[in-house]
């Protein structure tokens, strides 16, 4: 990622924190470039010991701490639940698996705030996807994750 992109993500993260009036919240900007090795730690967003989000070259998101790869049957990533709205607006009935949340079109949620819930740890995050390679090619994606 070039310097301008890094500056943009950092500025966006700070702006979100200030505008949301949650200055003490943890903000993580995660980027996995296209075609990079998903087995390397730097290309996994380690949220907890049991949740490490990444993406293989031709698959959607999965939890490398609990899965070998993306599984369409369970909607990946294992150990996570997702809602297509902010955590503040979501109720327990809104949470589902990742694929169901975005309706099979990950690109459609780029720029929107969605909620990520880790039921085993009772942790919530607001997530804004800033990129996601189309057509399950390249395996690249990026997001901003704010603890709620």
PDB file of C-alpha atoms in Angstrom:
ATOM      1  CA  UNK A   1       0.000   0.000   0.000  1.00  0.00           C
ATOM      2  CA  UNK A   2       1.399   3.402  -0.901  1.00  0.00           C
ATOM      3  CA  UNK A   3       1.899   6.288   1.526  1.00  0.00           C
ATOM      4  CA  UNK A   4      -1.168   8.183   0.292  1.00  0.00           C
ATOM      5  CA  UNK A   5      -3.400   5.146   0.870  1.00  0.00           C
ATOM      6  CA  UNK A   6      -1.993   4.596   4.363  1.00  0.00           C
ATOM      7  CA  UNK A   7      -2.566   8.261   5.175  1.00  0.00           C
ATOM      8  CA  UNK A   8      -6.130   8.062   3.843  1.00  0.00           C
ATOM      9  CA  UNK A   9      -6.978   5.002   5.971  1.00  0.00           C
ATOM     10  CA  UNK A  10      -5.441   6.517   9.099  1.00  0.00           C
ATOM     11  CA  UNK A  11      -7.273   9.820   8.534  1.00  0.00           C
ATOM     12  CA  UNK A  12     -10.544   7.984   7.928  1.00  0.00           C
ATOM     13  CA  UNK A  13     -10.060   5.942  11.102  1.00  0.00           C
ATOM     14  CA  UNK A  14      -9.367   9.037  13.204  1.00  0.00           C
ATOM     15  CA  UNK A  15     -12.319  10.857  11.632  1.00  0.00           C
ATOM     16  CA  UNK A  16     -14.652   7.967  12.432  1.00  0.00           C
ATOM     17  CA  UNK A  17     -13.459   7.877  16.025  1.00  0.00           C
ATOM     18  CA  UNK A  18     -13.915  11.611  16.521  1.00  0.00           C
ATOM     19  CA  UNK A  19     -17.287  11.769  14.782  1.00  0.00           C
ATOM     20  CA  UNK A  20     -18.554   8.765  16.728  1.00  0.00           C
ATOM     21  CA  UNK A  21     -17.334  10.328  19.977  1.00  0.00           C
ATOM     22  CA  UNK A  22     -15.640   7.080  21.011  1.00  0.00           C
ATOM     23  CA  UNK A  23     -12.049   8.231  21.306  1.00  0.00           C
ATOM     24  CA  UNK A  24     -11.135   5.348  23.609  1.00  0.00           C
ATOM     25  CA  UNK A  25     -12.281   2.663  21.146  1.00  0.00           C
ATOM     26  CA  UNK A  26      -9.771   0.421  19.405  1.00  0.00           C
ATOM     27  CA  UNK A  27      -9.510   1.141  15.697  1.00  0.00           C
ATOM     28  CA  UNK A  28      -7.806  -1.343  13.383  1.00  0.00           C
ATOM     29  CA  UNK A  29      -7.104  -0.695   9.716  1.00  0.00           C
ATOM     30  CA  UNK A  30      -6.460  -4.030   8.036  1.00  0.00           C
ATOM     31  CA  UNK A  31      -5.276  -4.543   4.453  1.00  0.00           C
ATOM     32  CA  UNK A  32      -4.555  -7.788   2.628  1.00  0.00           C
ATOM     33  CA  UNK A  33      -3.321  -6.998  -0.895  1.00  0.00           C
ATOM     34  CA  UNK A  34      -4.314  -9.148  -3.871  1.00  0.00           C
ATOM     35  CA  UNK A  35      -2.526 -12.490  -4.272  1.00  0.00           C
ATOM     36  CA  UNK A  36      -0.565 -12.284  -1.014  1.00  0.00           C
ATOM     37  CA  UNK A  37       0.024 -15.362   1.131  1.00  0.00           C
ATOM     38  CA  UNK A  38      -2.930 -15.722   3.540  1.00  0.00           C
ATOM     39  CA  UNK A  39      -0.870 -18.013   5.813  1.00  0.00           C
ATOM     40  CA  UNK A  40       1.392 -15.138   6.882  1.00  0.00           C
ATOM     41  CA  UNK A  41       0.431 -13.335  10.104  1.00  0.00           C
ATOM     42  CA  UNK A  42       0.560  -9.898   8.505  1.00  0.00           C
ATOM     43  CA  UNK A  43      -2.253 -10.901   6.136  1.00  0.00           C
ATOM     44  CA  UNK A  44      -4.559 -12.110   8.912  1.00  0.00           C
ATOM     45  CA  UNK A  45      -6.556  -9.776  11.112  1.00  0.00           C
ATOM     46  CA  UNK A  46      -6.043 -11.394  14.513  1.00  0.00           C
ATOM     47  CA  UNK A  47      -9.032 -10.192  16.498  1.00  0.00           C
ATOM     48  CA  UNK A  48      -8.760 -12.831  19.262  1.00  0.00           C
ATOM     49  CA  UNK A  49      -6.797 -16.075  19.670  1.00  0.00           C
ATOM     50  CA  UNK A  50      -9.661 -17.973  18.013  1.00  0.00           C
ATOM     51  CA  UNK A  51     -10.591 -15.429  15.306  1.00  0.00           C
ATOM     52  CA  UNK A  52      -8.106 -14.544  12.565  1.00  0.00           C
ATOM     53  CA  UNK A  53      -9.821 -13.210   9.438  1.00  0.00           C
ATOM     54  CA  UNK A  54      -8.141 -13.660   6.055  1.00  0.00           C
ATOM     55  CA  UNK A  55      -8.933 -14.606   2.463  1.00  0.00           C
ATOM     56  CA  UNK A  56      -7.429 -17.052  -0.009  1.00  0.00           C
ATOM     57  CA  UNK A  57      -6.814 -16.108  -3.634  1.00  0.00           C
ATOM     58  CA  UNK A  58     -10.122 -17.413  -4.986  1.00  0.00           C
ATOM     59  CA  UNK A  59     -12.287 -17.610  -1.854  1.00  0.00           C
ATOM     60  CA  UNK A  60     -14.262 -15.334   0.425  1.00  0.00           C
ATOM     61  CA  UNK A  61     -13.382 -14.441   4.027  1.00  0.00           C
ATOM     62  CA  UNK A  62     -12.690 -17.208   6.512  1.00  0.00           C
ATOM     63  CA  UNK A  63     -11.293 -17.656  10.025  1.00  0.00           C
ATOM     64  CA  UNK A  64      -7.877 -19.281   9.658  1.00  0.00           C
ATOM     65  CA  UNK A  65      -7.802 -20.030  13.412  1.00  0.00           C
ATOM     66  CA  UNK A  66     -10.771 -22.393  13.000  1.00  0.00           C
ATOM     67  CA  UNK A  67     -11.027 -23.142   9.259  1.00  0.00           C
ATOM     68  CA  UNK A  68      -8.734 -24.358   6.490  1.00  0.00           C
ATOM     69  CA  UNK A  69     -10.526 -22.138   3.997  1.00  0.00           C
ATOM     70  CA  UNK A  70     -13.809 -20.616   3.001  1.00  0.00           C
ATOM     71  CA  UNK A  71     -16.812 -22.863   3.509  1.00  0.00           C
ATOM     72  CA  UNK A  72     -19.953 -21.972   1.581  1.00  0.00           C
ATOM     73  CA  UNK A  73     -21.996 -24.405   3.665  1.00  0.00           C
ATOM     74  CA  UNK A  74     -21.555 -22.413   6.884  1.00  0.00           C
ATOM     75  CA  UNK A  75     -21.110 -18.964   5.344  1.00  0.00           C
ATOM     76  CA  UNK A  76     -17.675 -18.362   6.944  1.00  0.00           C
ATOM     77  CA  UNK A  77     -15.892 -17.036   8.921  1.00  0.00           C
ATOM     78  CA  UNK A  78     -16.527 -19.570  11.689  1.00  0.00           C
ATOM     79  CA  UNK A  79     -16.922 -18.010  15.136  1.00  0.00           C
ATOM     80  CA  UNK A  80     -18.393 -14.771  13.794  1.00  0.00           C
ATOM     81  CA  UNK A  81     -21.866 -13.363  13.224  1.00  0.00           C
ATOM     82  CA  UNK A  82     -22.597 -10.362  11.000  1.00  0.00           C
ATOM     83  CA  UNK A  83     -25.372  -7.791  10.597  1.00  0.00           C
ATOM     84  CA  UNK A  84     -25.739  -5.438   7.640  1.00  0.00           C
ATOM     85  CA  UNK A  85     -26.006  -2.340   9.825  1.00  0.00           C
ATOM     86  CA  UNK A  86     -24.175  -0.627  12.660  1.00  0.00           C
ATOM     87  CA  UNK A  87     -23.960  -2.450  15.969  1.00  0.00           C
ATOM     88  CA  UNK A  88     -26.083   0.264  17.613  1.00  0.00           C
ATOM     89  CA  UNK A  89     -28.892  -0.358  15.092  1.00  0.00           C
ATOM     90  CA  UNK A  90     -28.712  -4.176  15.127  1.00  0.00           C
ATOM     91  CA  UNK A  91     -30.780  -6.527  17.247  1.00  0.00           C
ATOM     92  CA  UNK A  92     -29.938 -10.173  17.933  1.00  0.00           C
ATOM     93  CA  UNK A  93     -32.334 -11.201  15.137  1.00  0.00           C
ATOM     94  CA  UNK A  94     -30.236  -9.269  12.572  1.00  0.00           C
ATOM     95  CA  UNK A  95     -27.091 -11.380  13.032  1.00  0.00           C
ATOM     96  CA  UNK A  96     -26.322 -14.166  10.579  1.00  0.00           C
ATOM     97  CA  UNK A  97     -23.317 -15.594   8.721  1.00  0.00           C
ATOM     98  CA  UNK A  98     -21.090 -13.428   6.535  1.00  0.00           C
ATOM     99  CA  UNK A  99     -22.417 -14.605   3.155  1.00  0.00           C
ATOM    100  CA  UNK A 100     -26.066 -14.239   4.131  1.00  0.00           C
ATOM    101  CA  UNK A 101     -25.362 -10.764   5.514  1.00  0.00           C
ATOM    102  CA  UNK A 102     -24.044  -9.425   2.200  1.00  0.00           C
ATOM    103  CA  UNK A 103     -26.378 -11.467   0.007  1.00  0.00           C
ATOM    104  CA  UNK A 104     -23.617 -12.973  -2.114  1.00  0.00           C
ATOM    105  CA  UNK A 105     -22.225  -9.622  -3.242  1.00  0.00           C
ATOM    106  CA  UNK A 106     -19.428  -8.467  -0.978  1.00  0.00           C
ATOM    107  CA  UNK A 107     -18.698  -5.458  -3.182  1.00  0.00           C
ATOM    108  CA  UNK A 108     -22.177  -4.121  -2.373  1.00  0.00           C
ATOM    109  CA  UNK A 109     -21.181  -3.445   1.257  1.00  0.00           C
ATOM    110  CA  UNK A 110     -17.993  -1.482   0.484  1.00  0.00           C
ATOM    111  CA  UNK A 111     -18.255   1.858   2.273  1.00  0.00           C
ATOM    112  CA  UNK A 112     -21.180   0.780   4.470  1.00  0.00           C
ATOM    113  CA  UNK A 113     -20.880   0.109   8.189  1.00  0.00           C
ATOM    114  CA  UNK A 114     -21.722  -3.474   9.173  1.00  0.00           C
ATOM    115  CA  UNK A 115     -21.591  -5.140  12.570  1.00  0.00           C
ATOM    116  CA  UNK A 116     -19.307  -8.030  13.472  1.00  0.00           C
ATOM    117  CA  UNK A 117     -20.118 -10.039  16.602  1.00  0.00           C
ATOM    118  CA  UNK A 118     -17.851 -12.667  18.188  1.00  0.00           C
ATOM    119  CA  UNK A 119     -20.272 -14.740  20.291  1.00  0.00           C
ATOM    120  CA  UNK A 120     -17.568 -16.735  22.109  1.00  0.00           C
ATOM    121  CA  UNK A 121     -15.983 -13.514  23.390  1.00  0.00           C
ATOM    122  CA  UNK A 122     -19.097 -11.295  23.484  1.00  0.00           C
ATOM    123  CA  UNK A 123     -17.281  -8.644  21.434  1.00  0.00           C
ATOM    124  CA  UNK A 124     -18.881  -6.291  18.893  1.00  0.00           C
ATOM    125  CA  UNK A 125     -17.219  -4.272  16.146  1.00  0.00           C
ATOM    126  CA  UNK A 126     -18.397  -1.808  13.532  1.00  0.00           C
ATOM    127  CA  UNK A 127     -16.643  -2.711  10.284  1.00  0.00           C
ATOM    128  CA  UNK A 128     -16.317  -0.626   7.133  1.00  0.00           C
ATOM    129  CA  UNK A 129     -14.990  -2.546   4.125  1.00  0.00           C
ATOM    130  CA  UNK A 130     -12.827  -0.256   2.023  1.00  0.00           C
ATOM    131  CA  UNK A 131     -11.985  -2.809  -0.693  1.00  0.00           C
ATOM    132  CA  UNK A 132     -12.737  -6.372  -1.760  1.00  0.00           C
ATOM    133  CA  UNK A 133     -11.387  -7.970  -4.963  1.00  0.00           C
ATOM    134  CA  UNK A 134     -14.172  -8.850  -7.358  1.00  0.00           C
ATOM    135  CA  UNK A 135     -15.017 -12.278  -8.695  1.00  0.00           C
ATOM    136  CA  UNK A 136     -13.199 -14.067  -5.859  1.00  0.00           C
ATOM    137  CA  UNK A 137      -9.893 -13.260  -7.560  1.00  0.00           C
ATOM    138  CA  UNK A 138      -6.705 -12.092  -5.905  1.00  0.00           C
ATOM    139  CA  UNK A 139      -7.916 -12.551  -2.356  1.00  0.00           C
ATOM    140  CA  UNK A 140      -7.458  -8.889  -1.512  1.00  0.00           C
ATOM    141  CA  UNK A 141      -9.621  -6.952   0.912  1.00  0.00           C
ATOM    142  CA  UNK A 142      -9.364  -4.166   3.453  1.00  0.00           C
ATOM    143  CA  UNK A 143     -11.479  -2.807   6.241  1.00  0.00           C
ATOM    144  CA  UNK A 144     -11.574  -0.547   9.238  1.00  0.00           C
ATOM    145  CA  UNK A 145     -12.662  -2.272  12.464  1.00  0.00           C
ATOM    146  CA  UNK A 146     -13.846  -0.269  15.463  1.00  0.00           C
ATOM    147  CA  UNK A 147     -14.559  -1.945  18.792  1.00  0.00           C
ATOM    148  CA  UNK A 148     -18.005  -1.084  20.125  1.00  0.00           C
TER     149      UNK A 148
END
